[in-house]
């Protein structure tokens, strides 16, 4: 699992070097891109290619990824956070189904769900608004393995069938992380997440998370957590009055002094830590608890780990002597 995680994270930082070909996809009328249809781009691309999905006022619709591709969008909350993309439009899809091994999916806003039905996949830095599935692993497919779900802003993370060696880290999840019941086959690590109501998993290492609600509208018997076979809880902060046994778990945490803007909880920057936050340094080895702590902190707006243009000055006219001078500011995000 550690080897896969390192490989996946490093790959996100260097995909511009190692991919076979890259293609622009933009469905805005009049834009000269390689493809204006996401389906056409997928069908024409070869395994290992990268599809750069550009922001648009129109949705790209449902998308089934049935070959090994790297899908990169511009991110989300692009008007709410500083130094994001020059084009403030999201790349929006509806329902997404990942149906091939080795896919990387990043920087997309989905108004539906992400159903992962494949192994060796990375689902990172996406905004998923669907309330019924959110990000669903092993959906109708048994025994997927080696999956990374990281730095997403989503409603929930869950699984439907058996899954092993799953790494869930640095996500902001408005409801719950539900990865198994006592009879399920699951192994994984759940760390440095911000979660609304509770975490439930079997055979999981659960640490450095913040569960920020004092109640659970889905199951009042489990506020903040549910203890299942083989799972350990350490260095987690809970708004609720009880905590599981384990080192560093803290109950009755006042979340109004944890986050920058706990009243709203609508945008990812609401969950940055206040100065003097009780989550600062409260995690394992002195790391911060929550999505902005650990080795791979949450990235505001889900900006993918590739260079992006965050400011562009393009004159409306050019001269025959000097041509057209275009000024760009470019930033990298690992």
PDB file of N, CA and C in Angstrom, residues 221-289:
ATOM      1  N   UNK A 221     -27.341   6.038  17.180  1.00  0.00           N
ATOM      2  CA  UNK A 221     -26.573   5.158  18.059  1.00  0.00           C
ATOM      3  C   UNK A 221     -25.060   5.370  17.921  1.00  0.00           C
ATOM      4  N   UNK A 222     -24.650   6.000  16.813  1.00  0.00           N
ATOM      5  CA  UNK A 222     -23.220   6.167  16.556  1.00  0.00           C
ATOM      6  C   UNK A 222     -22.934   7.636  16.258  1.00  0.00           C
ATOM      7  N   UNK A 223     -22.423   8.326  17.246  1.00  0.00           N
ATOM      8  CA  UNK A 223     -22.088   9.736  17.095  1.00  0.00           C
ATOM      9  C   UNK A 223     -20.574   9.861  16.988  1.00  0.00           C
ATOM     10  N   UNK A 224     -20.118  10.149  15.807  1.00  0.00           N
ATOM     11  CA  UNK A 224     -18.693  10.346  15.578  1.00  0.00           C
ATOM     12  C   UNK A 224     -17.959   9.128  15.074  1.00  0.00           C
ATOM     13  N   UNK A 225     -18.369   7.931  15.533  1.00  0.00           N
ATOM     14  CA  UNK A 225     -17.604   6.741  15.169  1.00  0.00           C
ATOM     15  C   UNK A 225     -18.424   5.489  15.481  1.00  0.00           C
ATOM     16  N   UNK A 226     -17.995   4.378  14.889  1.00  0.00           N
ATOM     17  CA  UNK A 226     -18.507   3.053  15.240  1.00  0.00           C
ATOM     18  C   UNK A 226     -17.317   2.111  15.295  1.00  0.00           C
ATOM     19  N   UNK A 227     -17.185   1.405  16.393  1.00  0.00           N
ATOM     20  CA  UNK A 227     -16.075   0.475  16.571  1.00  0.00           C
ATOM     21  C   UNK A 227     -16.385  -0.840  15.869  1.00  0.00           C
ATOM     22  N   UNK A 228     -15.515  -1.245  14.944  1.00  0.00           N
ATOM     23  CA  UNK A 228     -15.660  -2.517  14.255  1.00  0.00           C
ATOM     24  C   UNK A 228     -14.367  -3.320  14.385  1.00  0.00           C
ATOM     25  N   UNK A 229     -14.445  -4.594  14.073  1.00  0.00           N
ATOM     26  CA  UNK A 229     -13.323  -5.510  14.246  1.00  0.00           C
ATOM     27  C   UNK A 229     -12.088  -5.020  13.496  1.00  0.00           C
ATOM     28  N   UNK A 230     -10.964  -5.007  14.211  1.00  0.00           N
ATOM     29  CA  UNK A 230      -9.686  -4.718  13.579  1.00  0.00           C
ATOM     30  C   UNK A 230      -9.376  -3.258  13.353  1.00  0.00           C
ATOM     31  N   UNK A 231     -10.303  -2.337  13.666  1.00  0.00           N
ATOM     32  CA  UNK A 231     -10.063  -0.910  13.444  1.00  0.00           C
ATOM     33  C   UNK A 231      -9.475  -0.270  14.691  1.00  0.00           C
ATOM     34  N   UNK A 232      -8.591   0.678  14.491  1.00  0.00           N
ATOM     35  CA  UNK A 232      -7.999   1.439  15.586  1.00  0.00           C
ATOM     36  C   UNK A 232      -8.235   2.921  15.363  1.00  0.00           C
ATOM     37  N   UNK A 233      -8.520   3.639  16.442  1.00  0.00           N
ATOM     38  CA  UNK A 233      -8.722   5.085  16.404  1.00  0.00           C
ATOM     39  C   UNK A 233      -7.633   5.744  17.243  1.00  0.00           C
ATOM     40  N   UNK A 234      -6.907   6.678  16.638  1.00  0.00           N
ATOM     41  CA  UNK A 234      -5.876   7.409  17.357  1.00  0.00           C
ATOM     42  C   UNK A 234      -5.815   8.852  16.876  1.00  0.00           C
ATOM     43  N   UNK A 235      -5.635   9.765  17.813  1.00  0.00           N
ATOM     44  CA  UNK A 235      -5.403  11.185  17.508  1.00  0.00           C
ATOM     45  C   UNK A 235      -6.538  11.801  16.683  1.00  0.00           C
ATOM     46  N   UNK A 236      -7.771  11.436  17.013  1.00  0.00           N
ATOM     47  CA  UNK A 236      -8.934  12.021  16.355  1.00  0.00           C
ATOM     48  C   UNK A 236      -9.628  13.005  17.296  1.00  0.00           C
ATOM     49  N   UNK A 237     -10.182  14.080  16.744  1.00  0.00           N
ATOM     50  CA  UNK A 237     -10.922  15.064  17.523  1.00  0.00           C
ATOM     51  C   UNK A 237     -12.411  14.923  17.240  1.00  0.00           C
ATOM     52  N   UNK A 238     -13.222  14.922  18.304  1.00  0.00           N
ATOM     53  CA  UNK A 238     -14.660  14.715  18.173  1.00  0.00           C
ATOM     54  C   UNK A 238     -15.424  15.864  18.839  1.00  0.00           C
ATOM     55  N   UNK A 239     -16.489  16.318  18.182  1.00  0.00           N
ATOM     56  CA  UNK A 239     -17.384  17.265  18.832  1.00  0.00           C
ATOM     57  C   UNK A 239     -18.251  16.569  19.870  1.00  0.00           C
ATOM     58  N   UNK A 240     -18.475  15.275  19.675  1.00  0.00           N
ATOM     59  CA  UNK A 240     -19.311  14.506  20.580  1.00  0.00           C
ATOM     60  C   UNK A 240     -18.679  14.279  21.943  1.00  0.00           C
ATOM     61  N   UNK A 241     -19.514  13.757  22.869  1.00  0.00           N
ATOM     62  CA  UNK A 241     -19.092  13.637  24.264  1.00  0.00           C
ATOM     63  C   UNK A 241     -18.305  12.375  24.555  1.00  0.00           C
ATOM     64  N   UNK A 242     -18.297  11.408  23.644  1.00  0.00           N
ATOM     65  CA  UNK A 242     -17.553  10.172  23.881  1.00  0.00           C
ATOM     66  C   UNK A 242     -16.562   9.937  22.757  1.00  0.00           C
ATOM     67  N   UNK A 243     -15.502   9.195  23.080  1.00  0.00           N
ATOM     68  CA  UNK A 243     -14.487   8.877  22.083  1.00  0.00           C
ATOM     69  C   UNK A 243     -14.151   7.392  22.193  1.00  0.00           C
ATOM     70  N   UNK A 244     -13.647   6.797  21.117  1.00  0.00           N
ATOM     71  CA  UNK A 244     -13.198   5.403  21.197  1.00  0.00           C
ATOM     72  C   UNK A 244     -11.894   5.317  21.981  1.00  0.00           C
ATOM     73  N   UNK A 245     -11.596   4.128  22.468  1.00  0.00           N
ATOM     74  CA  UNK A 245     -10.312   3.943  23.144  1.00  0.00           C
ATOM     75  C   UNK A 245      -9.189   4.078  22.130  1.00  0.00           C
ATOM     76  N   UNK A 246      -8.062   4.588  22.564  1.00  0.00           N
ATOM     77  CA  UNK A 246      -6.933   4.800  21.672  1.00  0.00           C
ATOM     78  C   UNK A 246      -6.181   6.053  22.070  1.00  0.00           C
ATOM     79  N   UNK A 247      -4.959   6.152  21.656  1.00  0.00           N
ATOM     80  CA  UNK A 247      -4.097   7.268  22.026  1.00  0.00           C
ATOM     81  C   UNK A 247      -4.564   8.550  21.326  1.00  0.00           C
ATOM     82  N   UNK A 248      -4.641   9.642  22.089  1.00  0.00           N
ATOM     83  CA  UNK A 248      -4.812  10.965  21.511  1.00  0.00           C
ATOM     84  C   UNK A 248      -6.200  11.343  21.050  1.00  0.00           C
ATOM     85  N   UNK A 249      -7.226  10.507  21.287  1.00  0.00           N
ATOM     86  CA  UNK A 249      -8.595  10.880  20.911  1.00  0.00           C
ATOM     87  C   UNK A 249      -9.156  11.877  21.924  1.00  0.00           C
ATOM     88  N   UNK A 250      -9.839  12.923  21.430  1.00  0.00           N
ATOM     89  CA  UNK A 250     -10.316  14.005  22.295  1.00  0.00           C
ATOM     90  C   UNK A 250     -11.798  14.232  22.038  1.00  0.00           C
ATOM     91  N   UNK A 251     -12.590  14.315  23.123  1.00  0.00           N
ATOM     92  CA  UNK A 251     -14.027  14.554  23.040  1.00  0.00           C
ATOM     93  C   UNK A 251     -14.354  16.018  23.328  1.00  0.00           C
ATOM     94  N   UNK A 252     -15.601  16.389  23.025  1.00  0.00           N
ATOM     95  CA  UNK A 252     -16.150  17.708  23.380  1.00  0.00           C
ATOM     96  C   UNK A 252     -15.319  18.869  22.843  1.00  0.00           C
ATOM     97  N   UNK A 253     -14.813  18.727  21.650  1.00  0.00           N
ATOM     98  CA  UNK A 253     -14.013  19.793  21.050  1.00  0.00           C
ATOM     99  C   UNK A 253     -14.950  20.878  20.505  1.00  0.00           C
ATOM    100  N   UNK A 254     -14.708  22.110  20.868  1.00  0.00           N
ATOM    101  CA  UNK A 254     -15.510  23.244  20.398  1.00  0.00           C
ATOM    102  C   UNK A 254     -15.062  23.595  18.978  1.00  0.00           C
ATOM    103  N   UNK A 255     -15.867  23.195  18.010  1.00  0.00           N
ATOM    104  CA  UNK A 255     -15.470  23.368  16.621  1.00  0.00           C
ATOM    105  C   UNK A 255     -15.452  24.832  16.181  1.00  0.00           C
ATOM    106  N   UNK A 256     -16.105  25.704  16.914  1.00  0.00           N
ATOM    107  CA  UNK A 256     -16.092  27.119  16.544  1.00  0.00           C
ATOM    108  C   UNK A 256     -14.714  27.741  16.714  1.00  0.00           C
ATOM    109  N   UNK A 257     -13.859  27.102  17.540  1.00  0.00           N
ATOM    110  CA  UNK A 257     -12.499  27.615  17.691  1.00  0.00           C
ATOM    111  C   UNK A 257     -11.488  26.765  16.918  1.00  0.00           C
ATOM    112  N   UNK A 258     -11.980  25.761  16.204  1.00  0.00           N
ATOM    113  CA  UNK A 258     -11.110  24.912  15.389  1.00  0.00           C
ATOM    114  C   UNK A 258     -10.914  25.511  14.009  1.00  0.00           C
ATOM    115  N   UNK A 259     -12.027  25.935  13.381  1.00  0.00           N
ATOM    116  CA  UNK A 259     -12.013  26.319  11.967  1.00  0.00           C
ATOM    117  C   UNK A 259     -12.125  27.821  11.764  1.00  0.00           C
ATOM    118  N   UNK A 260     -11.712  28.258  10.595  1.00  0.00           N
ATOM    119  CA  UNK A 260     -11.782  29.666  10.240  1.00  0.00           C
ATOM    120  C   UNK A 260     -13.212  30.171  10.195  1.00  0.00           C
ATOM    121  N   UNK A 261     -14.130  29.389   9.622  1.00  0.00           N
ATOM    122  CA  UNK A 261     -15.521  29.816   9.471  1.00  0.00           C
ATOM    123  C   UNK A 261     -16.432  28.610   9.635  1.00  0.00           C
ATOM    124  N   UNK A 262     -16.611  28.171  10.871  1.00  0.00           N
ATOM    125  CA  UNK A 262     -17.384  26.963  11.120  1.00  0.00           C
ATOM    126  C   UNK A 262     -18.881  27.168  10.912  1.00  0.00           C
ATOM    127  N   UNK A 263     -19.355  28.401  10.912  1.00  0.00           N
ATOM    128  CA  UNK A 263     -20.782  28.657  10.749  1.00  0.00           C
ATOM    129  C   UNK A 263     -21.263  28.324   9.339  1.00  0.00           C
ATOM    130  N   UNK A 264     -20.437  28.532   8.325  1.00  0.00           N
ATOM    131  CA  UNK A 264     -20.891  28.355   6.948  1.00  0.00           C
ATOM    132  C   UNK A 264     -20.666  26.936   6.425  1.00  0.00           C
ATOM    133  N   UNK A 265     -19.450  26.454   6.431  1.00  0.00           N
ATOM    134  CA  UNK A 265     -19.125  25.100   5.983  1.00  0.00           C
ATOM    135  C   UNK A 265     -19.524  24.849   4.518  1.00  0.00           C
ATOM    136  N   UNK A 266     -19.540  25.898   3.718  1.00  0.00           N
ATOM    137  CA  UNK A 266     -19.968  25.775   2.324  1.00  0.00           C
ATOM    138  C   UNK A 266     -18.814  25.668   1.347  1.00  0.00           C
ATOM    139  N   UNK A 267     -17.674  26.204   1.706  1.00  0.00           N
ATOM    140  CA  UNK A 267     -16.520  26.282   0.815  1.00  0.00           C
ATOM    141  C   UNK A 267     -15.332  25.671   1.547  1.00  0.00           C
ATOM    142  N   UNK A 268     -14.391  25.150   0.783  1.00  0.00           N
ATOM    143  CA  UNK A 268     -13.278  24.451   1.417  1.00  0.00           C
ATOM    144  C   UNK A 268     -12.460  25.336   2.343  1.00  0.00           C
ATOM    145  N   UNK A 269     -12.351  26.638   2.035  1.00  0.00           N
ATOM    146  CA  UNK A 269     -11.520  27.484   2.897  1.00  0.00           C
ATOM    147  C   UNK A 269     -12.150  27.739   4.263  1.00  0.00           C
ATOM    148  N   UNK A 270     -13.434  27.380   4.440  1.00  0.00           N
ATOM    149  CA  UNK A 270     -14.064  27.476   5.759  1.00  0.00           C
ATOM    150  C   UNK A 270     -13.417  26.522   6.761  1.00  0.00           C
ATOM    151  N   UNK A 271     -12.743  25.475   6.264  1.00  0.00           N
ATOM    152  CA  UNK A 271     -12.214  24.429   7.130  1.00  0.00           C
ATOM    153  C   UNK A 271     -10.706  24.566   7.383  1.00  0.00           C
ATOM    154  N   UNK A 272     -10.121  25.688   7.004  1.00  0.00           N
ATOM    155  CA  UNK A 272      -8.745  25.939   7.423  1.00  0.00           C
ATOM    156  C   UNK A 272      -8.729  26.200   8.930  1.00  0.00           C
ATOM    157  N   UNK A 273      -7.615  25.939   9.579  1.00  0.00           N
ATOM    158  CA  UNK A 273      -7.550  26.052  11.030  1.00  0.00           C
ATOM    159  C   UNK A 273      -7.320  27.499  11.466  1.00  0.00           C
ATOM    160  N   UNK A 274      -8.024  27.891  12.528  1.00  0.00           N
ATOM    161  CA  UNK A 274      -7.791  29.183  13.147  1.00  0.00           C
ATOM    162  C   UNK A 274      -6.432  29.197  13.842  1.00  0.00           C
ATOM    163  N   UNK A 275      -5.911  30.398  14.055  1.00  0.00           N
ATOM    164  CA  UNK A 275      -4.729  30.526  14.894  1.00  0.00           C
ATOM    165  C   UNK A 275      -5.063  30.019  16.291  1.00  0.00           C
ATOM    166  N   UNK A 276      -4.207  29.173  16.831  1.00  0.00           N
ATOM    167  CA  UNK A 276      -4.454  28.623  18.150  1.00  0.00           C
ATOM    168  C   UNK A 276      -5.467  27.506  18.182  1.00  0.00           C
ATOM    169  N   UNK A 277      -5.826  26.971  17.025  1.00  0.00           N
ATOM    170  CA  UNK A 277      -6.814  25.893  16.954  1.00  0.00           C
ATOM    171  C   UNK A 277      -6.361  24.684  17.768  1.00  0.00           C
ATOM    172  N   UNK A 278      -7.290  24.022  18.496  1.00  0.00           N
ATOM    173  CA  UNK A 278      -6.919  22.804  19.229  1.00  0.00           C
ATOM    174  C   UNK A 278      -6.514  21.657  18.318  1.00  0.00           C
ATOM    175  N   UNK A 279      -6.797  21.771  17.008  1.00  0.00           N
ATOM    176  CA  UNK A 279      -6.377  20.737  16.057  1.00  0.00           C
ATOM    177  C   UNK A 279      -4.919  20.883  15.654  1.00  0.00           C
ATOM    178  N   UNK A 280      -4.347  22.069  15.882  1.00  0.00           N
ATOM    179  CA  UNK A 280      -2.960  22.306  15.489  1.00  0.00           C
ATOM    180  C   UNK A 280      -2.020  21.468  16.355  1.00  0.00           C
ATOM    181  N   UNK A 281      -1.252  20.601  15.717  1.00  0.00           N
ATOM    182  CA  UNK A 281      -0.285  19.779  16.426  1.00  0.00           C
ATOM    183  C   UNK A 281      -0.879  18.642  17.226  1.00  0.00           C
ATOM    184  N   UNK A 282      -2.188  18.386  17.086  1.00  0.00           N
ATOM    185  CA  UNK A 282      -2.844  17.365  17.904  1.00  0.00           C
ATOM    186  C   UNK A 282      -2.784  15.974  17.287  1.00  0.00           C
ATOM    187  N   UNK A 283      -2.255  15.856  16.075  1.00  0.00           N
ATOM    188  CA  UNK A 283      -2.198  14.572  15.397  1.00  0.00           C
ATOM    189  C   UNK A 283      -0.954  13.781  15.738  1.00  0.00           C
ATOM    190  N   UNK A 284      -0.833  12.642  15.103  1.00  0.00           N
ATOM    191  CA  UNK A 284       0.311  11.762  15.314  1.00  0.00           C
ATOM    192  C   UNK A 284       1.610  12.486  14.955  1.00  0.00           C
ATOM    193  N   UNK A 285       2.612  12.368  15.821  1.00  0.00           N
ATOM    194  CA  UNK A 285       3.921  13.010  15.618  1.00  0.00           C
ATOM    195  C   UNK A 285       3.828  14.520  15.477  1.00  0.00           C
ATOM    196  N   UNK A 286       2.792  15.110  16.077  1.00  0.00           N
ATOM    197  CA  UNK A 286       2.679  16.558  16.104  1.00  0.00           C
ATOM    198  C   UNK A 286       2.120  17.201  14.856  1.00  0.00           C
ATOM    199  N   UNK A 287       1.603  16.407  13.926  1.00  0.00           N
ATOM    200  CA  UNK A 287       0.973  17.006  12.751  1.00  0.00           C
ATOM    201  C   UNK A 287      -0.377  17.598  13.125  1.00  0.00           C
ATOM    202  N   UNK A 288      -0.907  18.481  12.282  1.00  0.00           N
ATOM    203  CA  UNK A 288      -2.249  19.012  12.501  1.00  0.00           C
ATOM    204  C   UNK A 288      -3.290  17.953  12.171  1.00  0.00           C
ATOM    205  N   UNK A 289      -4.359  17.908  12.946  1.00  0.00           N
ATOM    206  CA  UNK A 289      -5.503  17.078  12.577  1.00  0.00           C
ATOM    207  C   UNK A 289      -6.303  17.771  11.482  1.00  0.00           C
TER     208      UNK A 289
END
